[in-house]
CSV table of C-alpha atoms in Angstrom, one decimal:
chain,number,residue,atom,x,y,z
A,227,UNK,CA,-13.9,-20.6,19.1
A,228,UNK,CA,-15.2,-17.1,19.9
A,229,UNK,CA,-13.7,-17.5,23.7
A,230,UNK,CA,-10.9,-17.7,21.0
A,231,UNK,CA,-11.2,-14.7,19.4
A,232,UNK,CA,-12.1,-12.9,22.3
A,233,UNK,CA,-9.4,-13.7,24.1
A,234,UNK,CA,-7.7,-12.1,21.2
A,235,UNK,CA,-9.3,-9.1,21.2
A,236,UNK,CA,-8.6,-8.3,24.6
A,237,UNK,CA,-5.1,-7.6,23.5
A,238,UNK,CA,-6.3,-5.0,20.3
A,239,UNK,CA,-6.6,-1.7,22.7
A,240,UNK,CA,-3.2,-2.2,24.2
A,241,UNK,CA,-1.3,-2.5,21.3
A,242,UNK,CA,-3.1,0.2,19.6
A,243,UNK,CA,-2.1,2.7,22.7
A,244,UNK,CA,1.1,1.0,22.2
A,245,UNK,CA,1.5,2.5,18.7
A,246,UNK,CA,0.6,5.8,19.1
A,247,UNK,CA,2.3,6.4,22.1
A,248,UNK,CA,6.1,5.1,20.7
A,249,UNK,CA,5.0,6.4,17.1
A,250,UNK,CA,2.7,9.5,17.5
A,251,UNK,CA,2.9,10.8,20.7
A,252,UNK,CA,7.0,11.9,20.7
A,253,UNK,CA,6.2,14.1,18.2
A,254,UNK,CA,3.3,16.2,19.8
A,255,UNK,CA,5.1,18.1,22.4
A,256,UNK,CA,1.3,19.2,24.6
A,257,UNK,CA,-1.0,16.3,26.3
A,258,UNK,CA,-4.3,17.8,25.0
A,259,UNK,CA,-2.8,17.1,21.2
A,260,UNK,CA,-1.8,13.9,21.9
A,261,UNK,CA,-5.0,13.0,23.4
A,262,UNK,CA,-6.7,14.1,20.1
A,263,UNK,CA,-4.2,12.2,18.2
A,264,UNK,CA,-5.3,9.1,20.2
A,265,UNK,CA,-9.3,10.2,19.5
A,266,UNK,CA,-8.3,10.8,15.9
A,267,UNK,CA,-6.5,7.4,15.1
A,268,UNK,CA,-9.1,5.6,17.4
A,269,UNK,CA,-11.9,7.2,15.2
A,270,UNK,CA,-10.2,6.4,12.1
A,271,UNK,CA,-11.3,2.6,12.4
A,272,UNK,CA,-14.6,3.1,13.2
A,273,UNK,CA,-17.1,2.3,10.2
A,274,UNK,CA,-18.4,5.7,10.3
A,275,UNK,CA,-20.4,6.3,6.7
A,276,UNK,CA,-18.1,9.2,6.4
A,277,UNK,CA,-14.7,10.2,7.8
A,278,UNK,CA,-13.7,14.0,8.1
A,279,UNK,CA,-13.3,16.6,11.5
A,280,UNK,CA,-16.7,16.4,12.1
A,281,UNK,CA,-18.0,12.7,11.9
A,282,UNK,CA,-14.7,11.7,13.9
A,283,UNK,CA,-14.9,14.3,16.8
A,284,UNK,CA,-18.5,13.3,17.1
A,285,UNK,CA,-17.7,9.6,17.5
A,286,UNK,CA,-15.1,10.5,19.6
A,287,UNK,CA,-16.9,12.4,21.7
A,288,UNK,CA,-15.5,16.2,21.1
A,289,UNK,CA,-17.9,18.8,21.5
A,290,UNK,CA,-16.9,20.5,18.3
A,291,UNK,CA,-14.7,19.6,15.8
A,292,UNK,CA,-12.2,22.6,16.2
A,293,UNK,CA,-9.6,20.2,18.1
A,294,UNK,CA,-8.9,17.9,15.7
A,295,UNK,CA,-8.6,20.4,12.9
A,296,UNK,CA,-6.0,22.5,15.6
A,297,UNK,CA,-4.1,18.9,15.1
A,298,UNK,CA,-4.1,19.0,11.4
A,299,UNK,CA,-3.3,22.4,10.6
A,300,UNK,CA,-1.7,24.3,13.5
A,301,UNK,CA,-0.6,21.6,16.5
A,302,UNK,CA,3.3,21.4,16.6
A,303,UNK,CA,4.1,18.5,15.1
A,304,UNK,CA,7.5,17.5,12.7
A,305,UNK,CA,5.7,15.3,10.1
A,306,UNK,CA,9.4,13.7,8.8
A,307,UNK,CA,9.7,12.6,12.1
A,308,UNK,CA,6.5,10.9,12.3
A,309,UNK,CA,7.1,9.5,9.0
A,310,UNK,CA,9.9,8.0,10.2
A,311,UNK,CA,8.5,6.3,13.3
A,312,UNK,CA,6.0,4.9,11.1
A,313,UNK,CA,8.3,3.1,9.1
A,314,UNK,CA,10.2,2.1,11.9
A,315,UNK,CA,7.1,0.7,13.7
A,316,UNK,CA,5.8,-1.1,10.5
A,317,UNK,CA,9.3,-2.5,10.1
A,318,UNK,CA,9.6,-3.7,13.6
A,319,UNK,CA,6.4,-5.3,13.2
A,320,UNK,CA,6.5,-7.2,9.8
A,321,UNK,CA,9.8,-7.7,9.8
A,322,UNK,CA,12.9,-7.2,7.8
A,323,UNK,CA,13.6,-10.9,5.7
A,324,UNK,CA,12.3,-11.2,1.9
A,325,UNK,CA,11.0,-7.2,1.4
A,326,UNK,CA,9.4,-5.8,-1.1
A,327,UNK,CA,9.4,-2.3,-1.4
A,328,UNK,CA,5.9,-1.1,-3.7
A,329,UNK,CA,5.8,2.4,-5.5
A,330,UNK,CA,2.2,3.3,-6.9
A,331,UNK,CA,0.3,6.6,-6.7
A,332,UNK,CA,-3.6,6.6,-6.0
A,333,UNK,CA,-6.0,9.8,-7.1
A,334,UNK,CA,-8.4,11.3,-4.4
A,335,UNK,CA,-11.5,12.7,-7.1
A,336,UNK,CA,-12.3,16.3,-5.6
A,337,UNK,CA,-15.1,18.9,-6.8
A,338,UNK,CA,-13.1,22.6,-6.9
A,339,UNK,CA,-9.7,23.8,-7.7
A,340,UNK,CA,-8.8,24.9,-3.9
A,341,UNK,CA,-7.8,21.4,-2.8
A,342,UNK,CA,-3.6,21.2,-2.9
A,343,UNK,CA,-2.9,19.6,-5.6
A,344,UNK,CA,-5.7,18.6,-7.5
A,345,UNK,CA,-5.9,19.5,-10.9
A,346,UNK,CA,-7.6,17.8,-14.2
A,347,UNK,CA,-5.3,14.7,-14.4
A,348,UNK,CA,-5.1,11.0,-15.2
A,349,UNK,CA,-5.8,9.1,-12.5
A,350,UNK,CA,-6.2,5.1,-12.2
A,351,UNK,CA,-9.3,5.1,-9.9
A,352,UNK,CA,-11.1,5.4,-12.8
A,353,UNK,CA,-8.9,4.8,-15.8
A,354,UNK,CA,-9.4,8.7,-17.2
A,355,UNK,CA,-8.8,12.2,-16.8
A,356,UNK,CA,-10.5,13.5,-13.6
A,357,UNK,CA,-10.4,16.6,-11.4
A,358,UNK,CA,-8.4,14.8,-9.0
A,359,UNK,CA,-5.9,14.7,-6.1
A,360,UNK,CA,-2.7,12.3,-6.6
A,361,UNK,CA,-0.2,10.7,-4.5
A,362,UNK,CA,2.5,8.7,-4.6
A,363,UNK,CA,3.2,5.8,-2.0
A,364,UNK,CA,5.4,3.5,-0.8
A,365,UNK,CA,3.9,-0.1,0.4
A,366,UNK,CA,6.7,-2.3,2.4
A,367,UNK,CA,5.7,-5.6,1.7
A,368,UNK,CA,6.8,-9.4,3.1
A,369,UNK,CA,5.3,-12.6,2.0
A,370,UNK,CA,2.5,-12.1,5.1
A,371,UNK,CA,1.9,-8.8,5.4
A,372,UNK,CA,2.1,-5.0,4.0
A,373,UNK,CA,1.5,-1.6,5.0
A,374,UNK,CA,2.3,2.2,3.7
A,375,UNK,CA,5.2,3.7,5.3
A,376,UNK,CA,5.7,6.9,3.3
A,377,UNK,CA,3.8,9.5,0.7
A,378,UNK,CA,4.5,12.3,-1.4
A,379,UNK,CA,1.7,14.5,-3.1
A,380,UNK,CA,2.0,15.4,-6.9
A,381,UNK,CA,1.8,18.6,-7.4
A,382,UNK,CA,1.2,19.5,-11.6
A,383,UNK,CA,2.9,22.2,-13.0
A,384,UNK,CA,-0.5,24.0,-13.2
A,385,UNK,CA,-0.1,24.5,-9.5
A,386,UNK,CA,4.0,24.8,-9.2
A,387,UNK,CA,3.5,27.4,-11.7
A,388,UNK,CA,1.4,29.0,-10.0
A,389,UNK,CA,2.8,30.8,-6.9
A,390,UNK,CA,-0.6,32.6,-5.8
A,391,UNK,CA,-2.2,29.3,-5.5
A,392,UNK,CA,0.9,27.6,-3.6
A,393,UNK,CA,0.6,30.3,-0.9
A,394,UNK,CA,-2.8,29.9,-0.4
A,395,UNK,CA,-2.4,26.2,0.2
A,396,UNK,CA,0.1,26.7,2.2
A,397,UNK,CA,2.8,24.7,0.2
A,398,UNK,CA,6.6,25.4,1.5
A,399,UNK,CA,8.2,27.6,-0.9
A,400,UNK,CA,11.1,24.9,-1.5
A,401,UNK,CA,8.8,22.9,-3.0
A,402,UNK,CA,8.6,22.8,-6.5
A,403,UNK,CA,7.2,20.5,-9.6
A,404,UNK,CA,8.8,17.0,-9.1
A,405,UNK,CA,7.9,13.9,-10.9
A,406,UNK,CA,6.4,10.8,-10.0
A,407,UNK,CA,9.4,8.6,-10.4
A,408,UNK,CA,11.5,11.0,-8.6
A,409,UNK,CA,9.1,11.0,-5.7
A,410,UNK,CA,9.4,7.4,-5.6
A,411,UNK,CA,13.0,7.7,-5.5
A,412,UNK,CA,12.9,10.0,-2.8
A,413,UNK,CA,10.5,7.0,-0.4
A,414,UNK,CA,12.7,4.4,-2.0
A,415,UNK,CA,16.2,5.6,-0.8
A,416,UNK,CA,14.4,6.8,2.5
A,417,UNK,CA,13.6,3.2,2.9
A,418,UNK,CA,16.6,1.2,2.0
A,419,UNK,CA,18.7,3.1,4.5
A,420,UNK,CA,16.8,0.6,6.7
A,421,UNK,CA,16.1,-1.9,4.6
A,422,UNK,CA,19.3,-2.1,2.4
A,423,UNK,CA,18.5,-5.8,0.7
A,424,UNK,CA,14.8,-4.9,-0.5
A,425,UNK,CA,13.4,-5.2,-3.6
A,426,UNK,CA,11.7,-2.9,-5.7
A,427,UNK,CA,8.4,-3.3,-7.9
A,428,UNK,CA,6.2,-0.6,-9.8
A,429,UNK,CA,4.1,-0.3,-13.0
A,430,UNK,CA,4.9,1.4,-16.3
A,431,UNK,CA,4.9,5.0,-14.4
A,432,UNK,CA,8.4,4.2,-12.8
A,433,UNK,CA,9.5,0.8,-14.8
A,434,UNK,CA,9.8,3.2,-17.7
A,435,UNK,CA,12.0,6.0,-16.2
A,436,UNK,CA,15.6,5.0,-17.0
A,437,UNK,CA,16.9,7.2,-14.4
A,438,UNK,CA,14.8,5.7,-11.6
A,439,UNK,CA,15.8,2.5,-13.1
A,440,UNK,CA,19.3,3.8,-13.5
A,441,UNK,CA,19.6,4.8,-9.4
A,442,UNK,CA,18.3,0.7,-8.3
A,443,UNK,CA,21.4,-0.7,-10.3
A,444,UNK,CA,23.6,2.0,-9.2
A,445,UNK,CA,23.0,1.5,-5.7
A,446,UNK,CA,22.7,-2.4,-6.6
A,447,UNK,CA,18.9,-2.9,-5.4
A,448,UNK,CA,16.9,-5.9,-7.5
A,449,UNK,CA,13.6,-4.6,-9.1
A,450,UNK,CA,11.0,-5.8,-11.3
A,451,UNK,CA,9.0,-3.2,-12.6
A,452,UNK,CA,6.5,-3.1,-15.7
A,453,UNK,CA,7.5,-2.0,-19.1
A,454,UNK,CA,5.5,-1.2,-22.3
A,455,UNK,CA,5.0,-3.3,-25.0
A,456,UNK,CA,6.3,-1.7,-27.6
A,457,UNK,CA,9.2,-0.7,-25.5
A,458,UNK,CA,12.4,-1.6,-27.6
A,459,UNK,CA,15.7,-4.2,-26.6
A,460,UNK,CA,18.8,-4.6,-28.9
A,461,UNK,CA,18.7,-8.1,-30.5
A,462,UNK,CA,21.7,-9.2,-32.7
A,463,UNK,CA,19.7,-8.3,-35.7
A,464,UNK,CA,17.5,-5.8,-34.9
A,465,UNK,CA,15.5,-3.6,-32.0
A,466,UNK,CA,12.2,-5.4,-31.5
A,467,UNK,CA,9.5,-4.5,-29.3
A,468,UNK,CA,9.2,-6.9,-26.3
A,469,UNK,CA,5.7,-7.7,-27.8
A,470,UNK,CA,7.4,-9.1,-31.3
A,471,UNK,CA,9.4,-10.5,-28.9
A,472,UNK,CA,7.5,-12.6,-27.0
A,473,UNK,CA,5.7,-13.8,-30.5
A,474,UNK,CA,9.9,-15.3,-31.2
A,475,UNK,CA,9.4,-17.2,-27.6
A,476,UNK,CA,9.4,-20.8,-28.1
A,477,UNK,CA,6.4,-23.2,-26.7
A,478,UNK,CA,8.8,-24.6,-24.0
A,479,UNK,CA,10.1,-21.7,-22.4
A,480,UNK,CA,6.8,-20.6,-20.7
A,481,UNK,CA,6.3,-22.0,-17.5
A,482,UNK,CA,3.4,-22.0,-15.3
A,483,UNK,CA,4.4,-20.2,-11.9
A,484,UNK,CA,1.7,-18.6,-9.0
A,485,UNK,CA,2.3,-14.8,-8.7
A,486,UNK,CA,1.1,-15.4,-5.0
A,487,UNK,CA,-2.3,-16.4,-3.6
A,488,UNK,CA,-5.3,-14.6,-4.2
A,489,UNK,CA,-9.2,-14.5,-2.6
A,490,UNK,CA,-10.0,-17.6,-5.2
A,491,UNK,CA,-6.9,-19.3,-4.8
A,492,UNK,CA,-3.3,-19.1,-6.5
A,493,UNK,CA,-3.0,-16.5,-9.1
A,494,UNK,CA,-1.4,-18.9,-12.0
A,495,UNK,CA,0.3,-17.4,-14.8
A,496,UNK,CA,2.7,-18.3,-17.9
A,497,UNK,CA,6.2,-16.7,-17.6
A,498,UNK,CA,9.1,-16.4,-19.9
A,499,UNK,CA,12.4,-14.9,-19.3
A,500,UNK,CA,14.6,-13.3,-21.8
A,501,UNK,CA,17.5,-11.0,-22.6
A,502,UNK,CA,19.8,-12.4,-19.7
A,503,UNK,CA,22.8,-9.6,-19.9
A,504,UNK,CA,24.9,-9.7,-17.0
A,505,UNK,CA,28.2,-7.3,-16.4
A,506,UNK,CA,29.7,-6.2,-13.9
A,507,UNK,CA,27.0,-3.8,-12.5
A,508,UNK,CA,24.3,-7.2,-12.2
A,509,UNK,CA,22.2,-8.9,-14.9
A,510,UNK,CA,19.0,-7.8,-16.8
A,511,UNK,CA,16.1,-9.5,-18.1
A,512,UNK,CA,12.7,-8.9,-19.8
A,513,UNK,CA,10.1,-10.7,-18.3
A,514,UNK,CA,7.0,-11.7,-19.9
A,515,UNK,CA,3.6,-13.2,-18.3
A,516,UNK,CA,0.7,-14.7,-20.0
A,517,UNK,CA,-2.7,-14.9,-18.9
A,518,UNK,CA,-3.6,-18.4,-18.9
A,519,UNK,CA,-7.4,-17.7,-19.9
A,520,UNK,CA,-6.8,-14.3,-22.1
A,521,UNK,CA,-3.2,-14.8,-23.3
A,522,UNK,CA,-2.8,-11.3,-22.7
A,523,UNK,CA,0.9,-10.3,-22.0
A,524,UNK,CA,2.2,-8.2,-19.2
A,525,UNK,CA,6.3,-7.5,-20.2
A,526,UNK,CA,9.0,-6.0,-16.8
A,527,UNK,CA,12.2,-4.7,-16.7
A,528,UNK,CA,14.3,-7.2,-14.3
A,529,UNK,CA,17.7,-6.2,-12.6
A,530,UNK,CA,19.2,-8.1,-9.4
A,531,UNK,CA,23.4,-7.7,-8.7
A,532,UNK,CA,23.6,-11.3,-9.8
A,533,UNK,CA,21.8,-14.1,-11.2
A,534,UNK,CA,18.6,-15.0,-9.6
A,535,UNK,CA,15.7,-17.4,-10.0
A,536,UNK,CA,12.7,-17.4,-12.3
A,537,UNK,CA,10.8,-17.9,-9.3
A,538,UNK,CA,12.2,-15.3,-7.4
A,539,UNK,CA,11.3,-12.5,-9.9
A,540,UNK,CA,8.2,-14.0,-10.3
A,541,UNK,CA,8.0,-13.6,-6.3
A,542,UNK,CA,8.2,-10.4,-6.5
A,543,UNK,CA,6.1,-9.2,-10.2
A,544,UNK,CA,3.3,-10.9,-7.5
A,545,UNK,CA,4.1,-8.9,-4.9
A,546,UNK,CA,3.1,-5.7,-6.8
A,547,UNK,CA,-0.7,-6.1,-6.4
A,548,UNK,CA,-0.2,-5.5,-2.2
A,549,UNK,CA,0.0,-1.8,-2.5
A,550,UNK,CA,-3.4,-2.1,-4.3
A,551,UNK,CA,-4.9,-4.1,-1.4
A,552,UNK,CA,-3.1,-1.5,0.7
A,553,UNK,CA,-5.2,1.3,-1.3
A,554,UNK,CA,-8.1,-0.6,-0.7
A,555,UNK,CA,-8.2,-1.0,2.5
A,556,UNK,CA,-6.6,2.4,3.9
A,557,UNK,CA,-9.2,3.8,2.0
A,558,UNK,CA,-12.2,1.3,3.1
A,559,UNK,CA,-10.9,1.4,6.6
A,560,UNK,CA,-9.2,4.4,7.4
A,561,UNK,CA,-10.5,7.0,5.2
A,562,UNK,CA,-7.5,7.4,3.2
A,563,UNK,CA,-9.1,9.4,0.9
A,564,UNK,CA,-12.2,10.8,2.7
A,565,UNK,CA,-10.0,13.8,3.8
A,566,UNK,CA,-12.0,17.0,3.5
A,567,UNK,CA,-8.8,19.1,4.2
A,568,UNK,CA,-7.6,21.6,1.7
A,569,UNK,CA,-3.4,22.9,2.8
A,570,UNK,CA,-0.3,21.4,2.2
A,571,UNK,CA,0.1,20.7,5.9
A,572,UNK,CA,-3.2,19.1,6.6
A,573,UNK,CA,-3.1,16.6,3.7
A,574,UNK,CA,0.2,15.4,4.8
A,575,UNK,CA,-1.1,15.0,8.3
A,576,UNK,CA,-4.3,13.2,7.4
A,577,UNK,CA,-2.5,11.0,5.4
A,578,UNK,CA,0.2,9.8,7.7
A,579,UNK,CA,-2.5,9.2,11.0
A,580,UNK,CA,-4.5,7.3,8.1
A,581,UNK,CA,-1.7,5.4,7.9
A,582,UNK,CA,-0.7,4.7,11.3
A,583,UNK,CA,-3.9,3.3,11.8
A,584,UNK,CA,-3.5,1.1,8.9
A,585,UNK,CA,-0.3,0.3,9.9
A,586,UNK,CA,-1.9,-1.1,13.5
A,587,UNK,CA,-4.2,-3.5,11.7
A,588,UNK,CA,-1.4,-4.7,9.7
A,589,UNK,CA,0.6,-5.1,12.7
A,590,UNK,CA,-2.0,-6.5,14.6
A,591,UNK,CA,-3.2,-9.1,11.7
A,592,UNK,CA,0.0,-10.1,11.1
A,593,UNK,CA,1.1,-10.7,15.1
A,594,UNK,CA,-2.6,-12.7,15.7
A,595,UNK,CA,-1.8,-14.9,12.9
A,596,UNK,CA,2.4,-15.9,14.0
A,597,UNK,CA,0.9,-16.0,17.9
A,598,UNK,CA,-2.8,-17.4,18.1
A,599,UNK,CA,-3.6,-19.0,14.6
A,600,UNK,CA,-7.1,-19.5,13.8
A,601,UNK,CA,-8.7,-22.4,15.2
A,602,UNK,CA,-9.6,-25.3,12.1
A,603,UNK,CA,-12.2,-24.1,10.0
A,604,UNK,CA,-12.3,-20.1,10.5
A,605,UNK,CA,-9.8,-18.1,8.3
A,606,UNK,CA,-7.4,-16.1,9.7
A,607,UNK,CA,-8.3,-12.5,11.5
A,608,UNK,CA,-8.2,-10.3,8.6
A,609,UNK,CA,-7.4,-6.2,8.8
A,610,UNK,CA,-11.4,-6.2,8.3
A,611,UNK,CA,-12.3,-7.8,10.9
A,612,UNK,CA,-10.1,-6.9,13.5
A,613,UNK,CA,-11.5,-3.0,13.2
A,614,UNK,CA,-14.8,-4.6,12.7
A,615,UNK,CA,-14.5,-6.5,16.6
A,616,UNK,CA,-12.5,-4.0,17.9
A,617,UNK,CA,-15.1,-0.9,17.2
A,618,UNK,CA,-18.0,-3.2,18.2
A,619,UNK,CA,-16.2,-4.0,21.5
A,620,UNK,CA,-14.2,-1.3,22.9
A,621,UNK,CA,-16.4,-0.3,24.2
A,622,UNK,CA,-19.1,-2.9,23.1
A,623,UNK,CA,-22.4,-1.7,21.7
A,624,UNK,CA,-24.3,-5.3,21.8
A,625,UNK,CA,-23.7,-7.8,23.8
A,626,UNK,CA,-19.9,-9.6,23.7
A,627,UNK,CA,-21.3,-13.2,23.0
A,628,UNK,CA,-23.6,-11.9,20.2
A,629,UNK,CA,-20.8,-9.7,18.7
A,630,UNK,CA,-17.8,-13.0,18.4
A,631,UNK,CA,-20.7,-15.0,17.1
A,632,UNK,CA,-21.4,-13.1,14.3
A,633,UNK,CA,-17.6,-12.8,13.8
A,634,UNK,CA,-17.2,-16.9,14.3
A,635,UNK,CA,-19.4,-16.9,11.5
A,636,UNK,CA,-18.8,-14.4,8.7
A,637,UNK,CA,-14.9,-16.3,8.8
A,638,UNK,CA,-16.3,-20.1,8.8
A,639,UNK,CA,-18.7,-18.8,5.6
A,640,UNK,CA,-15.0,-17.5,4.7
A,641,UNK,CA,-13.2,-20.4,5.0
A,642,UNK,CA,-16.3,-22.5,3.2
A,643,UNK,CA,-15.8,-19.9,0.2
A,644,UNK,CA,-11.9,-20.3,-0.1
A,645,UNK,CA,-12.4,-24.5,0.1
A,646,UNK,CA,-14.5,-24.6,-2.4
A,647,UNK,CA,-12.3,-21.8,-4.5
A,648,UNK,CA,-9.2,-24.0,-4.1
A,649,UNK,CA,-11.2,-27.3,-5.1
A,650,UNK,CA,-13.1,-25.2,-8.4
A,651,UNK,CA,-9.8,-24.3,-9.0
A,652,UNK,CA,-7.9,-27.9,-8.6
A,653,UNK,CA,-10.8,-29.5,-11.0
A,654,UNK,CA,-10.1,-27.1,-13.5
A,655,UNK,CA,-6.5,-27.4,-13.2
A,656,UNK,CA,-6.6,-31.3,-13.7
């Protein structure tokens, strides 16, 4: 089994070369900032304890770290077009049938007032106001894999206001205060010029905005986004809430449906759907899910051009808890966040090499597991450990054998764990 995986492995540095040379490199018009690029991105999925200029020149073996922050903030390089040969790469890669396309924004907690954008704001990481950094991103998602393609920073209006403080950080002066729905918009039509028949999920931040809502149906894109409870619908008696609604529900319409699997095992859930309107724009439903241990409620506004299955907006409410795992693990892996850059121009560069990277161990996970499935007993390569082996053996630091071992191991404790999560789960269930 680890003649197996190393076998594997073997292909990881090619394909990762492969990457940044049809996604990176055509962009960066001299070889000594392309080389950096490829030290940057190759440092990037290192388990360094921290990930800025410094720590990833040092692991790259720069003699300062004055290179890669000439990359960041002055090296020639058209980030739209980079942008949009990372979502043509992570498109080629997962593929294009039964998409998902996942707006949700993610806050960066910073010490100062210097950093672009960050301001004291709400921000999710931690469920409060912060001083904080927030973004916008789009996660393009299939049932087997997901990965960013595109970002937009929120800027508040205490910094569009503020045209001293633009300059400084170097924002364009086009740019101007934009919401976060309209940012999604932007990503979201960016996307379905390539991906026309995607879906469209999101929590109450965009579910809520009528006009983003508005622009899917117009355009005739299905979504399933999260709504409010005490968000109103027309009855023929009265406007309820969706939460006295769901009280009117009656015992036989819930049914019990996964929302996709999980660590411990399918995620199982009670889901009712209501307020089927159709015309001649599509139909229109509220859906509601129940927690099967909690009973708490979860309510979405649900639009497809014609009728569609409970199961197949089910399919996609699960879907919306990828671009979470995709925060996770840019961050975890990447250093999504662990940017100490302060401009306009350096953010957005950090940000889109963070997620080229991630966008190779998507890639990579997803092409090991079509290709060379895991051998009975071990899970699956995960994003994890494919930038675990692929650190520890390009080039290796302990001895090969030693290295797949530990690897053969940490996924047969793995698969042990999800058995016995699936079989807790089954006993419960009977």
């Amino acid at each position: 089994m680890a003649t197996a995986t190393s076998v594997a492995a073997q292909r990881w540095p090619h394909l990762l070369n492969e990457v940044i040379d049809t996604a990176v490199n055509p962009h960066l018009a001299r070889p000594e900032t392309r080389s950096t690029a490829r030290d940057l991105i190759r440092a990037l999925l290192a388990p360094l304890t921290r990930k800025n200029c410094w720590t990833l020149a040092e692991h790259a073996g720069h003699g300062a770290p004055y290179r890669m922050q000439h990359l960041l903030a002055r090296a020639h390089l058209n980030e739209n077009a980079l942008a949009a040969a990372l979502r043509s790469y992570v498109i080629r890669c997962l593929g294009t049938d039964d998409v998902v396309l996942v707006v949700d924004e993610t806050g960066d907690i910073k010490k100062g007032r210097d950093t672009v954008g960050v301001s004291r704001q709400y921000t999710g990481v931690t469920g409060q106001i912060e001083n904080c950094q927030v973004a916008v991103y789009l996660a393009y998602t299939t049932p087997d894999a997901h990965a960013l393609i595109d970002h937009r920073l929120y800027l508040p209006s205490s910094w569009s206001e503020d045209a001293a403080r633009l300059a400084t950080a170097g924002v364009p002066t086009d740019v101007g205060f934009v919401t976060k729905p309209e940012l999604a918009r932007q990503m979201i039509a960016a996307a379905l010029e390539h991906v026309p028949h995607a879906w469209v999920a999101g929590d109450e931040v965009y579910g809520r905005n009528p006009d983003l809502r508005a622009y899917l149906e117009k355009h005739r894109v299905g979504y399933v986004m999260e709504m409010a409870a005490t968000d109103t619908i027309t009855t023929p008696r009265e406007p309820l809430t969706v939460k006295e609604l769901a009280v009117l529900v009656p015992t036989q319409a819930w049914q019990k449906r996964s929302a996709g699997a999980g660590a411990k095992g399918q995620r199982f859930y009670d889901w009712a759907l209501i307020d089927d309107v159709a015309d001649s724009d599509g139909v229109r439903w509220v859906l509601i899910r129940r927690n099967r241990t909690t009973a708490e409620l979860a309510f979405f506004h649900c639009y497809a051009p014609e009728v569609v299955s409970l199961g197949r907006l089910v399919a996609v409410a699960g879907r919306r808890w990828r671009v979470e795992e995709s925060f996770a693990q840019g961050k975890g892996l990447a250093g999504l966040d662990e940017h100490q850059v302060r401009t306009w121009t350096s953010w957005h560069r950090w940000s889109l090499l963070v997620m080229v990277a991630y966008g190779f161990l998507a890639a990579c996970r997803l092409r090991e597991a079509r290709h060379h499935p895991a051998p009975e007993g071990l899970v699956a390569l995960t994003c994890n450990e494919i930038a675990r082996l692929l650190e520890a053996l390009f080039p290796p630091e302990l001895h090969p054998e030693h290295v797949l071992a530990w690897s053969v191991f940490r996924r047969s404790h793995q698969a042990r764990a999800l058995h016995c999560h699936y079989r807790r789960q089954a006993a419960q269930e009977s």
